[in-house]
Amino acid sequence: MQLLCPSAAPRLVAATSLTLIGAVSATASATDISLASTMDPTGRLTETVVTGSYAQINLDPDGLYSAVNDSPFGPITLFPNDVNFTVGSFSVDDTTITGTGVEIAPITGLDLSGFSGSATSDISSTGLGLWFFGAPAGFSFGPFDATDSATFTDGLLTSIDIAVDSTFTTFDAAANPVNIPGTLTISGDEITFAYDGLALFDTGFFGVVPFTFSTSNLTGTVDAVGNFVIPEPATAGLLGLGLVAIGTRRRR
């Protein structure tokens, strides 16, 4: 059942604000590592009742299409970066990593602001607004914890293990928040954004109806795993000594 067509429906929400941020923390001796990922081109977002539509990364345009018969509803760009998600970055304390053998370092900072929040994010806030009748919409993330970590083998990043709660939020015609729970997980080199839930949505004219929002195949590979090498402490120390020597020569 589809109640409202996004391309034809009137604006339902006028003045509701939504601030969405990634979980962010930092440490004084942090090395930042990109979470840029190459995503599955069949990654999809779907809402089956209120709009009855979906968007998919490898379609042109990527949205929107009928969840019933795949017919196009009109061009909306949900995935402006195509399969090349920026996601954000994480941090580890580089002073704890020697660059020898297998070492597991706790995550000390996590920034997921590249995923959502602007027109050029991995999932466009502009596209989400057009999809959900002008209402603010986006994704927020909870904090990381002590179990989140990164594994290095002789200084090479070989695995990431992160799991944080997430929420997709939009607003209905009565300006009530509509929240769908989800998770972000990174295991090894695989990153997955998963949302699947049901909430109540006040459409106004059509009354209160279920709102369903889900993802499928919104997974990818983190580019840094198997490629990023943490700077060795010895190298950093030699660089520091070299700079001191240069400064001493100049003073003479």
Short mmCIF file of C-alpha atoms in Angstrom, two decimals:
data_model
loop_
_atom_site.label_atom_id
_atom_site.label_comp_id
_atom_site.label_asym_id
_atom_site.label_seq_id
_atom_site.Cartn_x
_atom_site.Cartn_y
_atom_site.Cartn_z
CA MET A 1 0.00 0.00 0.00
CA GLN A 2 1.25 3.44 -0.90
CA LEU A 3 -0.50 6.43 0.64
CA LEU A 4 1.46 9.38 -0.71
CA CYS A 5 3.69 9.89 -3.73
CA PRO A 6 6.78 11.93 -2.69
CA SER A 7 6.99 13.79 -5.99
CA ALA A 8 3.38 14.93 -5.89
CA ALA A 9 2.50 15.27 -2.22
CA PRO A 10 2.34 18.72 -0.55
CA ARG A 11 4.88 19.73 2.03
CA LEU A 12 3.74 18.18 5.32
CA VAL A 13 6.21 19.65 7.80
CA ALA A 14 7.11 23.30 7.80
CA ALA A 15 9.30 24.30 10.73
CA THR A 16 10.91 21.33 12.44
CA SER A 17 14.65 21.22 12.94
CA LEU A 18 16.85 18.15 13.18
CA THR A 19 20.46 18.07 14.30
CA LEU A 20 22.28 14.85 13.50
CA ILE A 21 25.88 14.22 14.45
CA GLY A 22 28.23 11.29 14.51
CA ALA A 23 29.74 9.96 17.72
CA VAL A 24 32.96 11.94 18.22
CA SER A 25 35.73 11.70 20.78
CA ALA A 26 39.45 12.36 20.68
CA THR A 27 42.74 11.67 22.40
CA ALA A 28 45.92 13.73 22.57
CA SER A 29 48.08 11.13 20.75
CA ALA A 30 45.62 10.07 18.10
CA THR A 31 46.14 8.80 14.59
CA ASP A 32 43.05 9.31 12.44
CA ILE A 33 42.21 6.55 9.97
CA SER A 34 39.68 7.00 7.18
CA LEU A 35 36.55 4.84 7.04
CA ALA A 36 36.01 5.57 3.34
CA SER A 37 34.38 2.47 1.87
CA THR A 38 33.46 0.93 -1.45
CA MET A 39 29.81 -0.07 -1.14
CA ASP A 40 27.71 -2.81 -2.69
CA PRO A 41 26.08 -1.16 -5.75
CA THR A 42 22.77 -2.89 -4.93
CA GLY A 43 22.53 -1.15 -1.55
CA ARG A 44 18.97 0.05 -1.01
CA LEU A 45 16.77 2.15 1.30
CA THR A 46 13.05 1.29 1.35
CA GLU A 47 9.89 2.73 2.91
CA THR A 48 6.91 0.55 2.03
CA VAL A 49 3.73 2.15 3.44
CA VAL A 50 3.69 5.96 3.55
CA THR A 51 5.59 6.43 0.28
CA GLY A 52 5.80 2.84 -1.00
CA SER A 53 9.17 3.52 -2.60
CA TYR A 54 12.88 2.82 -2.56
CA ALA A 55 16.24 4.18 -3.70
CA GLN A 56 19.16 2.04 -4.86
CA ILE A 57 22.81 3.03 -5.31
CA ASN A 58 23.39 1.72 -8.84
CA LEU A 59 20.16 2.99 -10.43
CA ASP A 60 20.13 6.16 -12.52
CA PRO A 61 18.61 8.17 -10.97
CA ASP A 62 19.02 6.24 -7.73
CA GLY A 63 15.54 7.20 -6.49
CA LEU A 64 12.69 6.87 -6.26
CA TYR A 65 10.98 3.70 -7.49
CA SER A 66 7.75 1.93 -6.58
CA ALA A 67 8.24 -0.82 -4.01
CA VAL A 68 5.37 -2.66 -5.75
CA ASN A 69 6.26 -2.61 -9.46
CA ASP A 70 9.61 -0.71 -9.70
CA SER A 71 8.08 2.13 -11.72
CA PRO A 72 9.88 5.48 -11.28
CA PHE A 73 8.34 8.17 -9.08
CA GLY A 74 10.63 10.95 -10.21
CA PRO A 75 14.33 11.76 -9.98
CA ILE A 76 15.71 12.13 -6.46
CA THR A 77 19.40 11.68 -5.63
CA LEU A 78 19.88 9.82 -2.36
CA PHE A 79 23.44 8.57 -2.95
CA PRO A 80 25.47 11.48 -4.40
CA ASN A 81 28.78 9.65 -3.90
CA ASP A 82 27.57 6.50 -5.65
CA VAL A 83 29.47 3.49 -4.22
CA ASN A 84 32.31 5.66 -2.84
CA PHE A 85 31.10 6.39 0.69
CA THR A 86 33.23 8.74 2.81
CA VAL A 87 31.63 7.59 6.12
CA GLY A 88 34.11 9.39 8.39
CA SER A 89 37.11 8.23 10.42
CA PHE A 90 38.24 6.61 13.65
CA SER A 91 41.21 7.22 15.91
CA VAL A 92 43.64 5.08 17.85
CA ASP A 93 46.38 6.04 20.30
CA ASP A 94 49.50 5.60 18.18
CA THR A 95 51.79 5.56 21.22
CA THR A 96 50.44 2.10 22.12
CA ILE A 97 51.44 0.54 18.77
CA THR A 98 55.03 -0.62 18.26
CA GLY A 99 54.62 -1.86 14.68
CA THR A 100 55.80 -5.36 15.55
CA GLY A 101 53.58 -8.46 15.55
CA VAL A 102 49.82 -8.51 16.05
CA GLU A 103 48.57 -5.61 18.17
CA ILE A 104 45.02 -4.68 19.14
CA ALA A 105 44.42 -1.00 19.85
CA PRO A 106 41.23 0.40 21.41
CA ILE A 107 39.27 2.96 19.44
CA THR A 108 39.77 6.41 20.97
CA GLY A 109 37.63 8.49 18.60
CA LEU A 110 34.88 7.98 16.05
CA ASP A 111 33.53 10.50 13.53
CA LEU A 112 30.68 9.37 11.26
CA SER A 113 29.71 12.79 9.93
CA GLY A 114 30.40 11.83 6.31
CA PHE A 115 27.48 9.41 6.23
CA SER A 116 24.61 11.86 6.76
CA GLY A 117 23.83 15.49 7.47
CA SER A 118 24.46 17.45 4.27
CA ALA A 119 23.48 17.52 0.62
CA THR A 120 26.75 15.83 -0.35
CA SER A 121 26.85 13.22 2.42
CA ASP A 122 26.84 9.54 1.51
CA ILE A 123 23.08 9.67 2.02
CA SER A 124 21.97 13.15 0.99
CA SER A 125 19.93 15.19 3.48
CA THR A 126 18.44 17.02 0.50
CA GLY A 127 17.35 13.75 -1.08
CA LEU A 128 15.88 12.50 2.18
CA GLY A 129 13.94 15.75 2.57
CA LEU A 130 12.46 15.41 -0.91
CA TRP A 131 11.55 11.79 -0.18
CA PHE A 132 9.76 12.58 3.09
CA PHE A 133 7.74 15.62 1.97
CA GLY A 134 10.14 18.37 3.06
CA ALA A 135 10.62 17.10 6.60
CA PRO A 136 14.14 17.01 8.04
CA ALA A 137 15.51 13.48 7.94
CA GLY A 138 18.82 11.82 8.66
CA PHE A 139 20.87 9.43 10.75
CA SER A 140 22.43 9.76 14.19
CA PHE A 141 24.89 7.48 15.95
CA GLY A 142 25.52 6.51 19.54
CA PRO A 143 28.94 6.33 21.23
CA PHE A 144 31.60 3.69 20.77
CA ASP A 145 32.77 1.70 23.81
CA ALA A 146 35.74 -0.20 25.21
CA THR A 147 35.05 -3.27 23.07
CA ASP A 148 35.63 -1.36 19.82
CA SER A 149 39.13 -1.86 18.48
CA ALA A 150 41.49 -2.02 15.52
CA THR A 151 44.03 -4.76 14.83
CA PHE A 152 47.46 -4.09 13.33
CA THR A 153 49.91 -6.70 12.03
CA ASP A 154 53.45 -5.33 11.85
CA GLY A 155 51.90 -1.86 11.71
CA LEU A 156 49.45 -2.70 8.90
CA LEU A 157 45.73 -2.25 9.66
CA THR A 158 44.27 -5.75 9.23
CA SER A 159 40.91 -5.56 10.99
CA ILE A 160 38.41 -3.14 12.52
CA ASP A 161 35.78 -4.13 15.09
CA ILE A 162 33.20 -1.43 15.79
CA ALA A 163 29.51 -1.68 16.67
CA VAL A 164 27.40 1.37 17.49
CA ASP A 165 23.69 1.97 17.73
CA SER A 166 22.08 4.29 15.21
CA THR A 167 18.71 5.91 14.55
CA PHE A 168 17.03 7.12 11.39
CA THR A 169 14.77 10.08 12.17
CA THR A 170 12.22 12.02 10.19
CA PHE A 171 9.03 13.91 11.14
CA ASP A 172 5.38 13.36 10.30
CA ALA A 173 2.71 15.91 9.37
CA ALA A 174 2.10 16.74 13.03
CA ALA A 175 5.85 17.38 13.55
CA ASN A 176 6.20 14.25 15.67
CA PRO A 177 9.61 12.56 15.40
CA VAL A 178 9.52 9.21 13.65
CA ASN A 179 12.45 7.05 14.74
CA ILE A 180 13.71 3.78 13.25
CA PRO A 181 16.49 1.93 15.11
CA GLY A 182 19.58 0.61 13.40
CA THR A 183 23.23 -0.29 13.81
CA LEU A 184 26.58 0.40 12.24
CA THR A 185 28.94 -2.54 12.41
CA ILE A 186 32.46 -2.95 11.06
CA SER A 187 33.94 -6.43 11.27
CA GLY A 188 37.28 -7.09 9.64
CA ASP A 189 37.05 -4.97 6.50
CA GLU A 190 33.26 -5.19 6.08
CA ILE A 191 31.05 -2.24 7.00
CA THR A 192 27.27 -2.59 7.35
CA PHE A 193 24.54 -0.04 7.95
CA ALA A 194 21.36 -1.89 8.99
CA TYR A 195 17.96 -0.35 9.73
CA ASP A 196 14.66 -2.19 9.99
CA GLY A 197 11.69 -1.03 11.99
CA LEU A 198 8.16 0.28 12.18
CA ALA A 199 6.82 3.48 13.73
CA LEU A 200 3.59 5.46 13.63
CA PHE A 201 3.32 8.28 11.10
CA ASP A 202 0.61 10.97 11.21
CA THR A 203 -0.16 11.81 7.58
CA GLY A 204 -2.80 14.40 8.45
CA PHE A 205 -5.49 13.74 5.84
CA PHE A 206 -5.01 9.96 5.82
CA GLY A 207 -4.67 9.66 9.60
CA VAL A 208 -2.03 7.73 11.51
CA VAL A 209 -0.47 4.82 9.60
CA PRO A 210 2.56 2.54 9.98
CA PHE A 211 5.88 3.87 8.72
CA THR A 212 8.36 1.19 7.70
CA PHE A 213 11.97 1.91 6.88
CA SER A 214 14.65 -0.64 6.08
CA THR A 215 17.96 -1.20 4.36
CA SER A 216 19.17 -4.05 2.20
CA ASN A 217 22.73 -4.73 1.05
CA LEU A 218 23.94 -1.42 2.50
CA THR A 219 27.33 -3.00 3.04
CA GLY A 220 30.82 -2.39 1.74
CA THR A 221 34.55 -2.78 2.21
CA VAL A 222 36.60 -0.29 4.25
CA ASP A 223 39.41 0.82 1.95
CA ALA A 224 42.00 1.36 4.70
CA VAL A 225 42.01 -2.27 5.87
CA GLY A 226 45.01 -3.98 4.30
CA ASN A 227 46.36 -0.63 3.07
CA PHE A 228 46.90 1.74 6.00
CA VAL A 229 50.22 1.47 7.84
CA ILE A 230 50.57 3.24 11.17
CA PRO A 231 53.74 5.40 11.46
CA GLU A 232 56.42 3.54 13.41
CA PRO A 233 57.48 5.23 16.67
CA ALA A 234 61.14 4.90 15.66
CA THR A 235 60.49 6.71 12.39
CA ALA A 236 58.62 9.47 14.18
CA GLY A 237 61.50 9.79 16.68
CA LEU A 238 64.14 10.07 13.94
CA LEU A 239 62.05 12.70 12.20
CA GLY A 240 61.89 14.69 15.42
CA LEU A 241 65.67 14.47 15.90
CA GLY A 242 66.22 15.63 12.34
CA LEU A 243 64.05 18.70 12.90
CA VAL A 244 65.95 19.52 16.09
CA ALA A 245 69.28 19.26 14.23
CA ILE A 246 68.05 21.58 11.49
CA GLY A 247 66.91 24.10 14.09
CA THR A 248 70.29 23.97 15.86
CA ARG A 249 72.19 24.59 12.62
CA ARG A 250 70.04 27.60 11.82
CA ARG A 251 70.61 29.15 15.25
CA ARG A 252 74.39 28.87 14.71
#
